[in-house]
Short mmCIF file of C-alpha atoms in Angstrom, two decimals:
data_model
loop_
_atom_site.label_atom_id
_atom_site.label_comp_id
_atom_site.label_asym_id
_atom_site.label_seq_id
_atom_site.Cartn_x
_atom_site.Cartn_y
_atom_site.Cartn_z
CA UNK A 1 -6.31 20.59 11.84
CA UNK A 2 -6.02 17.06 13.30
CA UNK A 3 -8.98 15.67 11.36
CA UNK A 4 -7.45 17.31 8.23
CA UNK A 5 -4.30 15.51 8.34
CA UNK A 6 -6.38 12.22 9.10
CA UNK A 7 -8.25 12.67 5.74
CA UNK A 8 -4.49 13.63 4.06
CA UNK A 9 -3.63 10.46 4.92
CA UNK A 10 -6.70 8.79 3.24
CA UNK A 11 -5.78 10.64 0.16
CA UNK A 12 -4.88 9.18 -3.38
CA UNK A 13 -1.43 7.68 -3.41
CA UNK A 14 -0.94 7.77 -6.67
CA UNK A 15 -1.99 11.18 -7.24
CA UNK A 16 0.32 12.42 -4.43
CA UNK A 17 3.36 10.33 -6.01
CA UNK A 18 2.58 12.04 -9.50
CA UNK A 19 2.27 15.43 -7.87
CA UNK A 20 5.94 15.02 -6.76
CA UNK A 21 7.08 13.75 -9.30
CA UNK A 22 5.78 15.98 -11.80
CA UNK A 23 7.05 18.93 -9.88
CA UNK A 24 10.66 17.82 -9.94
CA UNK A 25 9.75 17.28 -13.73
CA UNK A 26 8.37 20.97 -14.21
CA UNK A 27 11.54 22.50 -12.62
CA UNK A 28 14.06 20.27 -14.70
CA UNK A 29 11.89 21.44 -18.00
CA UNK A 30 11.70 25.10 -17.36
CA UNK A 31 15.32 25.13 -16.75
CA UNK A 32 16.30 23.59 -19.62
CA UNK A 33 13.61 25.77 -21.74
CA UNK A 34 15.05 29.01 -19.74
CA UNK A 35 19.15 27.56 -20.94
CA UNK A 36 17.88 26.55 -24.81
CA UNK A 37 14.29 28.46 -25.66
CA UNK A 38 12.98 24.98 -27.26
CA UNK A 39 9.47 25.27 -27.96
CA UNK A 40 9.12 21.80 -27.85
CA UNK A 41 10.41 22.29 -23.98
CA UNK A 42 8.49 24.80 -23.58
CA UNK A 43 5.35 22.65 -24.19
CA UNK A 44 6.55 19.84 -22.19
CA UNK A 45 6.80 22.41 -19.18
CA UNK A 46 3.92 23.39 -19.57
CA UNK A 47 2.32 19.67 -19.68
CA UNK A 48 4.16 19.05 -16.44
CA UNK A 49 3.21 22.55 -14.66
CA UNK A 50 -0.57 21.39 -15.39
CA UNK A 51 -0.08 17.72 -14.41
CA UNK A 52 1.36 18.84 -11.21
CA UNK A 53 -1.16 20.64 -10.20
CA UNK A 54 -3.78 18.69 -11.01
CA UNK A 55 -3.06 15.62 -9.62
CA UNK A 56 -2.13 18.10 -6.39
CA UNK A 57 -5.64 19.37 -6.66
CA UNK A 58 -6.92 15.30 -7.00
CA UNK A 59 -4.62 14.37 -4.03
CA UNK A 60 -7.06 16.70 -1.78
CA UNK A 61 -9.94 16.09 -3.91
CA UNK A 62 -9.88 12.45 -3.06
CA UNK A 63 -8.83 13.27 0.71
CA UNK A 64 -11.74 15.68 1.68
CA UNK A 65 -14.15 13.14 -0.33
CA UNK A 66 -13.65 11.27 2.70
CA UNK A 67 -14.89 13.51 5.46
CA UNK A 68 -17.73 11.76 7.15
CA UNK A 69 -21.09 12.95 6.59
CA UNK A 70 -22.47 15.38 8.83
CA UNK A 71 -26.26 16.91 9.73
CA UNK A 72 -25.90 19.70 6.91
CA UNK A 73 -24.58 16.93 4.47
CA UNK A 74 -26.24 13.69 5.26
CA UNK A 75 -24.90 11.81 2.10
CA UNK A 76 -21.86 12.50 2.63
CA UNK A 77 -18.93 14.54 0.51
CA UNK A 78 -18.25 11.36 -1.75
CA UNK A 79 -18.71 13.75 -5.13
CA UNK A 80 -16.12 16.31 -3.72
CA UNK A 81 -13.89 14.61 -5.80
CA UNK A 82 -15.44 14.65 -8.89
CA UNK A 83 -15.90 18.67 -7.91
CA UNK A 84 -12.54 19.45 -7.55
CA UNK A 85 -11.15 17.10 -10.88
CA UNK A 86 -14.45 19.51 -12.78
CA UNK A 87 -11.71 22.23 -11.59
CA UNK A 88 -8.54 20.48 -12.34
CA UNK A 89 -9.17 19.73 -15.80
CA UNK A 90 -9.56 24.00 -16.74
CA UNK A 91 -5.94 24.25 -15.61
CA UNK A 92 -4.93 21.43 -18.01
CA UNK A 93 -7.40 23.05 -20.65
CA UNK A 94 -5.62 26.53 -20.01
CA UNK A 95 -1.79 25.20 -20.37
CA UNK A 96 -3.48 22.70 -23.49
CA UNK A 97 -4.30 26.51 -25.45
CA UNK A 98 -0.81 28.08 -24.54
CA UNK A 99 1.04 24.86 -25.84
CA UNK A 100 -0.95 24.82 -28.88
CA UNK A 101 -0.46 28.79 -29.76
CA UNK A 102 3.57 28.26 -28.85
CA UNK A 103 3.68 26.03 -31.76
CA UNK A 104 1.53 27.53 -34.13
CA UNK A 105 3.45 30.97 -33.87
CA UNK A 106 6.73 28.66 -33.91
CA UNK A 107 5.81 26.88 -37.05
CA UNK A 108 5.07 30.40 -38.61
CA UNK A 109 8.41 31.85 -37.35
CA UNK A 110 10.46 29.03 -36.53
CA UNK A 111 13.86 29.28 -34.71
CA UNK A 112 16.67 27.25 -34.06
CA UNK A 113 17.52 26.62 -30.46
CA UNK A 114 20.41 25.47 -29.05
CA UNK A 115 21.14 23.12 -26.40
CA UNK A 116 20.55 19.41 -27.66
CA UNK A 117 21.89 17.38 -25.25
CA UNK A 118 20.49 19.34 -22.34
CA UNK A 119 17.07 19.20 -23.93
CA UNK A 120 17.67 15.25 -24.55
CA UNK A 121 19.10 14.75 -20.98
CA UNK A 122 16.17 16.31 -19.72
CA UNK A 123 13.33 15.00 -21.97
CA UNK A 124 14.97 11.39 -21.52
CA UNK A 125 15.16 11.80 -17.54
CA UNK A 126 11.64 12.85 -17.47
CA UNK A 127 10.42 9.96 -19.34
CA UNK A 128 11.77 8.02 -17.31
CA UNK A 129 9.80 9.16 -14.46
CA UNK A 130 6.85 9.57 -15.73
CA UNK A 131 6.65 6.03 -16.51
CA UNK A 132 7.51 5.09 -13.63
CA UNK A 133 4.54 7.22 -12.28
CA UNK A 134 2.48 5.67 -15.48
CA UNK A 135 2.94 2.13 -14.33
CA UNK A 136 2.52 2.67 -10.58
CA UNK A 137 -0.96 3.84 -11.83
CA UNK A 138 -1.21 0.91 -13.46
CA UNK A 139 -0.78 -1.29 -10.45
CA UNK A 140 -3.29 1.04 -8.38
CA UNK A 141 -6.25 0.11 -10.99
CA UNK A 142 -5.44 -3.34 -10.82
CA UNK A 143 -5.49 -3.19 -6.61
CA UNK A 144 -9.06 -1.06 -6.78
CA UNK A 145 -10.60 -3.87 -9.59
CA UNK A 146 -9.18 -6.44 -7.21
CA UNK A 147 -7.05 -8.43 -9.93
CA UNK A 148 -4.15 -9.80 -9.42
CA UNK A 149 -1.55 -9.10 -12.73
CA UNK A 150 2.49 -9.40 -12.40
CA UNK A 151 5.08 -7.79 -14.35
CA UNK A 152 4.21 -6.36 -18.26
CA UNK A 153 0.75 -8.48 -17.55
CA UNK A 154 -0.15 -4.94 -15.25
CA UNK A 155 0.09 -3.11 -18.95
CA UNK A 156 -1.96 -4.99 -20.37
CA UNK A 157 -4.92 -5.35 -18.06
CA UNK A 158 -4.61 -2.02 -16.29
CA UNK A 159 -6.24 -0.89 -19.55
CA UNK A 160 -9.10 -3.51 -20.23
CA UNK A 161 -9.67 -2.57 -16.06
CA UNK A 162 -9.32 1.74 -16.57
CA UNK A 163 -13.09 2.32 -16.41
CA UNK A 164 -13.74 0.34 -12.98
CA UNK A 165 -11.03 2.77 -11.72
CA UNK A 166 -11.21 5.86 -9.40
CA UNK A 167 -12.08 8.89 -10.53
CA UNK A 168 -8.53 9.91 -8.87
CA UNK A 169 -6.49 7.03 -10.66
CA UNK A 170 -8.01 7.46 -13.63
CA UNK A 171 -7.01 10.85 -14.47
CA UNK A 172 -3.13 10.00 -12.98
CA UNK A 173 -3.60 7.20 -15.33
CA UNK A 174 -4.62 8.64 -18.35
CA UNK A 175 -2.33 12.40 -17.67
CA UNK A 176 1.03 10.03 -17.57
CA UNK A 177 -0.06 7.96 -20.47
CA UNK A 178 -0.43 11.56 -22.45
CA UNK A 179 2.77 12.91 -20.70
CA UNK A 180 4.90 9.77 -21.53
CA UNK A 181 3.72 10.14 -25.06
CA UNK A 182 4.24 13.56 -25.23
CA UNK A 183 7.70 13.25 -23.36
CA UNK A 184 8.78 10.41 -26.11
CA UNK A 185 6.99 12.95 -29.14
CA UNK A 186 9.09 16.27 -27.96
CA UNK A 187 12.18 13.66 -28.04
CA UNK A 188 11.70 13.10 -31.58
CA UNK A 189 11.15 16.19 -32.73
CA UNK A 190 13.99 17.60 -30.75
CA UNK A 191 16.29 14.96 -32.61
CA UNK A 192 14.51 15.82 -36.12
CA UNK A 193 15.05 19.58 -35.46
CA UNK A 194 19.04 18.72 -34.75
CA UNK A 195 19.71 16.72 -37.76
CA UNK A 196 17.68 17.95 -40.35
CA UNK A 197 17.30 21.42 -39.34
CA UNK A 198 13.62 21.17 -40.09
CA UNK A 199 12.87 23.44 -37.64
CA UNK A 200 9.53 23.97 -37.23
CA UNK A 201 8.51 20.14 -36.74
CA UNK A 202 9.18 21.57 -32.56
CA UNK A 203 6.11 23.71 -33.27
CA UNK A 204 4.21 20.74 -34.20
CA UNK A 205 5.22 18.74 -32.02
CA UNK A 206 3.90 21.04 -29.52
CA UNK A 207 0.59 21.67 -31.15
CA UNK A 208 0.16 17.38 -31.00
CA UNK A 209 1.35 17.60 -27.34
CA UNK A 210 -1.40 20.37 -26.53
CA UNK A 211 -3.82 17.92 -28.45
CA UNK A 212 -3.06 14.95 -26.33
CA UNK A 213 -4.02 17.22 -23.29
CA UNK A 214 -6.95 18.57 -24.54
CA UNK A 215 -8.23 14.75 -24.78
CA UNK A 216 -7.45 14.15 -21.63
CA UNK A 217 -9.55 17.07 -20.55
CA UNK A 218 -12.73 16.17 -22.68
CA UNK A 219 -12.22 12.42 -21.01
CA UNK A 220 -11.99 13.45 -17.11
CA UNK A 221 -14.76 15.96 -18.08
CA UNK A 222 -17.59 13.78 -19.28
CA UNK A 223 -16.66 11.30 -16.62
CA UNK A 224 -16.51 13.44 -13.56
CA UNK A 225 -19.86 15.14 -14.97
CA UNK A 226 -21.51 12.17 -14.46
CA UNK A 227 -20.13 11.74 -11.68
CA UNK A 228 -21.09 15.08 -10.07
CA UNK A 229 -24.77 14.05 -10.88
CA UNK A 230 -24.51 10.38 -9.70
CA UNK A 231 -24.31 8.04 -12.12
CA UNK A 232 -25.63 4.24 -11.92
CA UNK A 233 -22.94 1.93 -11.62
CA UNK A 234 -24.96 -0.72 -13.83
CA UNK A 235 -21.74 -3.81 -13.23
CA UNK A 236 -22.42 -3.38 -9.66
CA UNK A 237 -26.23 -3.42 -9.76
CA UNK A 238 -25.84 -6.86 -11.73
CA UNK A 239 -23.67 -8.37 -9.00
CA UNK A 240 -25.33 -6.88 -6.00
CA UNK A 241 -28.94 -8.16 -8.01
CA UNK A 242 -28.15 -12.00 -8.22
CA UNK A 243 -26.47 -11.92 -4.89
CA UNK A 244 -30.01 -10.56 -3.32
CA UNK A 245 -31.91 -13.07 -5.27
CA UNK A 246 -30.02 -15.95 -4.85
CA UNK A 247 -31.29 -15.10 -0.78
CA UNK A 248 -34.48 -17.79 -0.16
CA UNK A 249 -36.76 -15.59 1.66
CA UNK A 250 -36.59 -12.90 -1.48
CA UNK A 251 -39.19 -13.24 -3.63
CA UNK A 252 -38.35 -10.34 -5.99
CA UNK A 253 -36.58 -7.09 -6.87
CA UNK A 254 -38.59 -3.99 -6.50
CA UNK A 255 -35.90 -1.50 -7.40
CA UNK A 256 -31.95 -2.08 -7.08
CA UNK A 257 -29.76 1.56 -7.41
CA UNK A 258 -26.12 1.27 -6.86
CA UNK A 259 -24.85 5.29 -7.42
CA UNK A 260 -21.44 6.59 -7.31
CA UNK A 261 -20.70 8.76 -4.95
CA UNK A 262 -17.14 9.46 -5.58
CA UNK A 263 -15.01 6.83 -5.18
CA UNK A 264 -17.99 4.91 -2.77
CA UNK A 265 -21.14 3.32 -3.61
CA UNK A 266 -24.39 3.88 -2.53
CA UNK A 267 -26.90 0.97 -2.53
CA UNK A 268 -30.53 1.59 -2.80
CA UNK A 269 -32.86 -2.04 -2.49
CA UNK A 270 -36.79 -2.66 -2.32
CA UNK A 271 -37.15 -6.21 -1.94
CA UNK A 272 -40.46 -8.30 -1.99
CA UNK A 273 -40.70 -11.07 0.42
CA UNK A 274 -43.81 -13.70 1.93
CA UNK A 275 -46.36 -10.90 3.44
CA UNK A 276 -47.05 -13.47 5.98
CA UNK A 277 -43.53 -13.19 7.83
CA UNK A 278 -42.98 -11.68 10.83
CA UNK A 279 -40.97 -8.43 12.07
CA UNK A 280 -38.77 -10.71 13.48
CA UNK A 281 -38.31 -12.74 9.88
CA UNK A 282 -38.27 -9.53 8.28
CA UNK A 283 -35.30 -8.16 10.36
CA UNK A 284 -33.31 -11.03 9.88
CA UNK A 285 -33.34 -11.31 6.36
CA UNK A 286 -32.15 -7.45 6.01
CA UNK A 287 -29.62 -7.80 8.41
CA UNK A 288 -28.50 -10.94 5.95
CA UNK A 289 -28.74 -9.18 3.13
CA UNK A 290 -27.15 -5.75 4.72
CA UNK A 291 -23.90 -7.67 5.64
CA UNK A 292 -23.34 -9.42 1.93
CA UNK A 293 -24.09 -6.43 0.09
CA UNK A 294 -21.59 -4.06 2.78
CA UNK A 295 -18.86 -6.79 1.94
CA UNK A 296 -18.66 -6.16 -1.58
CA UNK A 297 -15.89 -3.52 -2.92
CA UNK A 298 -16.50 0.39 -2.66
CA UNK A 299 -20.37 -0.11 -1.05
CA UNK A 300 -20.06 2.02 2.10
CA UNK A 301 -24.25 2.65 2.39
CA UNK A 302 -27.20 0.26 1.90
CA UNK A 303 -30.72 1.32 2.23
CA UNK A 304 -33.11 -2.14 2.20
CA UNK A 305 -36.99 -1.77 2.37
CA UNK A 306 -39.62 -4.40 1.74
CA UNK A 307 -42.58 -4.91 -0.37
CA UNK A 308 -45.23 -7.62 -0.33
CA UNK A 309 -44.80 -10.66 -2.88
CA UNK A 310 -47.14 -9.77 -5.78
CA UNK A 311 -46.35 -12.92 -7.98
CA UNK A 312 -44.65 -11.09 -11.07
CA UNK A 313 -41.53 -11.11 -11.64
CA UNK A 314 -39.40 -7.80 -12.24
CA UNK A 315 -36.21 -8.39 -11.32
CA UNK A 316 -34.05 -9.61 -14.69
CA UNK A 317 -36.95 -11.75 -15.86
CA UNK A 318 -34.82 -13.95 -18.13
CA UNK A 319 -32.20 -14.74 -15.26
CA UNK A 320 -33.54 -17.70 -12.86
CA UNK A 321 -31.10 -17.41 -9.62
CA UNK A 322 -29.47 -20.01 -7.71
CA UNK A 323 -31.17 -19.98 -4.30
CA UNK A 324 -29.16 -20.56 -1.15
CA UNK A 325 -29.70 -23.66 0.70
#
């Protein structure tokens, strides 16, 4: 139990502040739907219900991805994560198809519901929080990229940064970008329904809103797939490449893997170097290399082995590195 709650607290922050946050959302909603029977509501309760959980689900996800590798798993449980958001994304999938068949049956039968200002109270309140959630995202995905952004700059470059993201930020990122959207959508259509008695704009509304989450499921899917399988980070294998090579006693790159496990990154090197060095020689330049390449963001495991200098070049043959002095 003790080591649990030390991996709790290793857990993604900003999936554990959109959990909350999306509960006290959910409640608020399915209040207001159980007062008014807007369908549009109704869809935004069940967009919060989902988000809730999820993220829940991603909190411990990216807490028990953590867990130090053991004799059984050696590699460690880095790909938990992308597991458990695999799982996550059905429940979104599940309340995506009820939010979409609400609105179709409500655009065939549609029926005026009462309650405006209570919707609009409600709507507006949780709008307000879920950008609040949407831009403390924002500032987690500009801490994990390591760039520095104040104020509406964070808006801006959170998105040109999104895909050097966790798994686990990513998908609090893009669920409050959908639920803010879909928060400020049910709005409108609420206020449409009021004033024009056009009722059955609610239903679509809804069927956009179940839409919205759908992409977000197709997104977290394909990314977390590849995760789950161990995908190349190719950015990282570029950086981690010139910083070997600009070594002097490296002749060449054998093979450079960076992999994602997770939210961590596995380095895999074969190096060629003077076949006329010494153990000694040898040593030194992996316990070099070994402390650069550990010092770079996310890298958590480096295997290095050596090959004999065979005088042809495979390592980015168009790229001549700067060698250190």
């Amino acid at each position: 139990m003790g080591e649990l709650f030390r991996l709790l607290k290793k857990g993604n922050k900003s999936a554990m502040i959109a959990a909350i946050v999306n509960t006290i959302i959910a409640i608020a909603k399915g209040v207001a739907f159980m007062l008014t029977g807007n369908v549009a509501m109704f869809a935004e309760t069940m967009h919060s219900i989902g988000d809730a959980a999820n993220q829940f689900f991603v909190f411990i996800g990216s807490a028990l991805s953590k867990k130090a590798p053991t004799d059984r798993y050696p590699n460690g449980f880095g790909r938990l994560v992308n597991l458990v958001l695999l799982g996550a994304v059905l429940i979104v999938g599940i309340m995506a198809y009820e939010t979409i068949i609400e609105g179709y049956h409500h655009i065939l039968h549609p029926t005026e519901s009462g309650g405006f200002l209570i919707n609009i109270g409600v709507l507006g309140f949780a709008l307000i929080l879920e950008l609040f959630v949407l831009y403390k995202a924002m500032k987690e995905v500009m801490h994990e990229v390591g760039e520095d952004a104040k104020g509406l700059s964070v808006i801006f470059k959170s998105f040109a940064h999104l895909g050097r993201a966790k798994p686990a930020t990513k998908l609090v990122f893009m669920e409050d970008l959908v639920a803010s959207s879909g928060g400020l959508l049910a709005i409108i259509a609420v206020v449409i329904a009021h004033f024009t008695g056009i009722l059955w704009v609610e239903g679509a509304a809804s069927i956009l809103i179940g839409l919205m989450m759908f992409f977000v499921v197709g997104r977290v899917f394909l990314d977390n797939a590849a995760g789950v399988l161990g995908r190349a980070d190719e950015e990282m294998e570029e950086k981690i490449g010139l910083l070997v090579m600009a070594d002097p006693d490296v002749k060449d790159i054998q093979s450079l893997a960076v992999i994602k496990e997770g939210e961590d990154l596995h380095v895999e090197l074969e190096i060629e170097i003077d076949p006329n060095l010494t153990i000694a020689a040898a040593d030194d330049i992996k316990d070099r290399l070994l402390e650069k390449i550990i010092a770079e963001k996310g890298v958590t495991d480096v295997t290095i082995e050596f090959d004999e200098e065979d005088g042809v070049r495979t390592w980015n043959k168009n790229i001549e590195p700067k060698k250190e002095s």
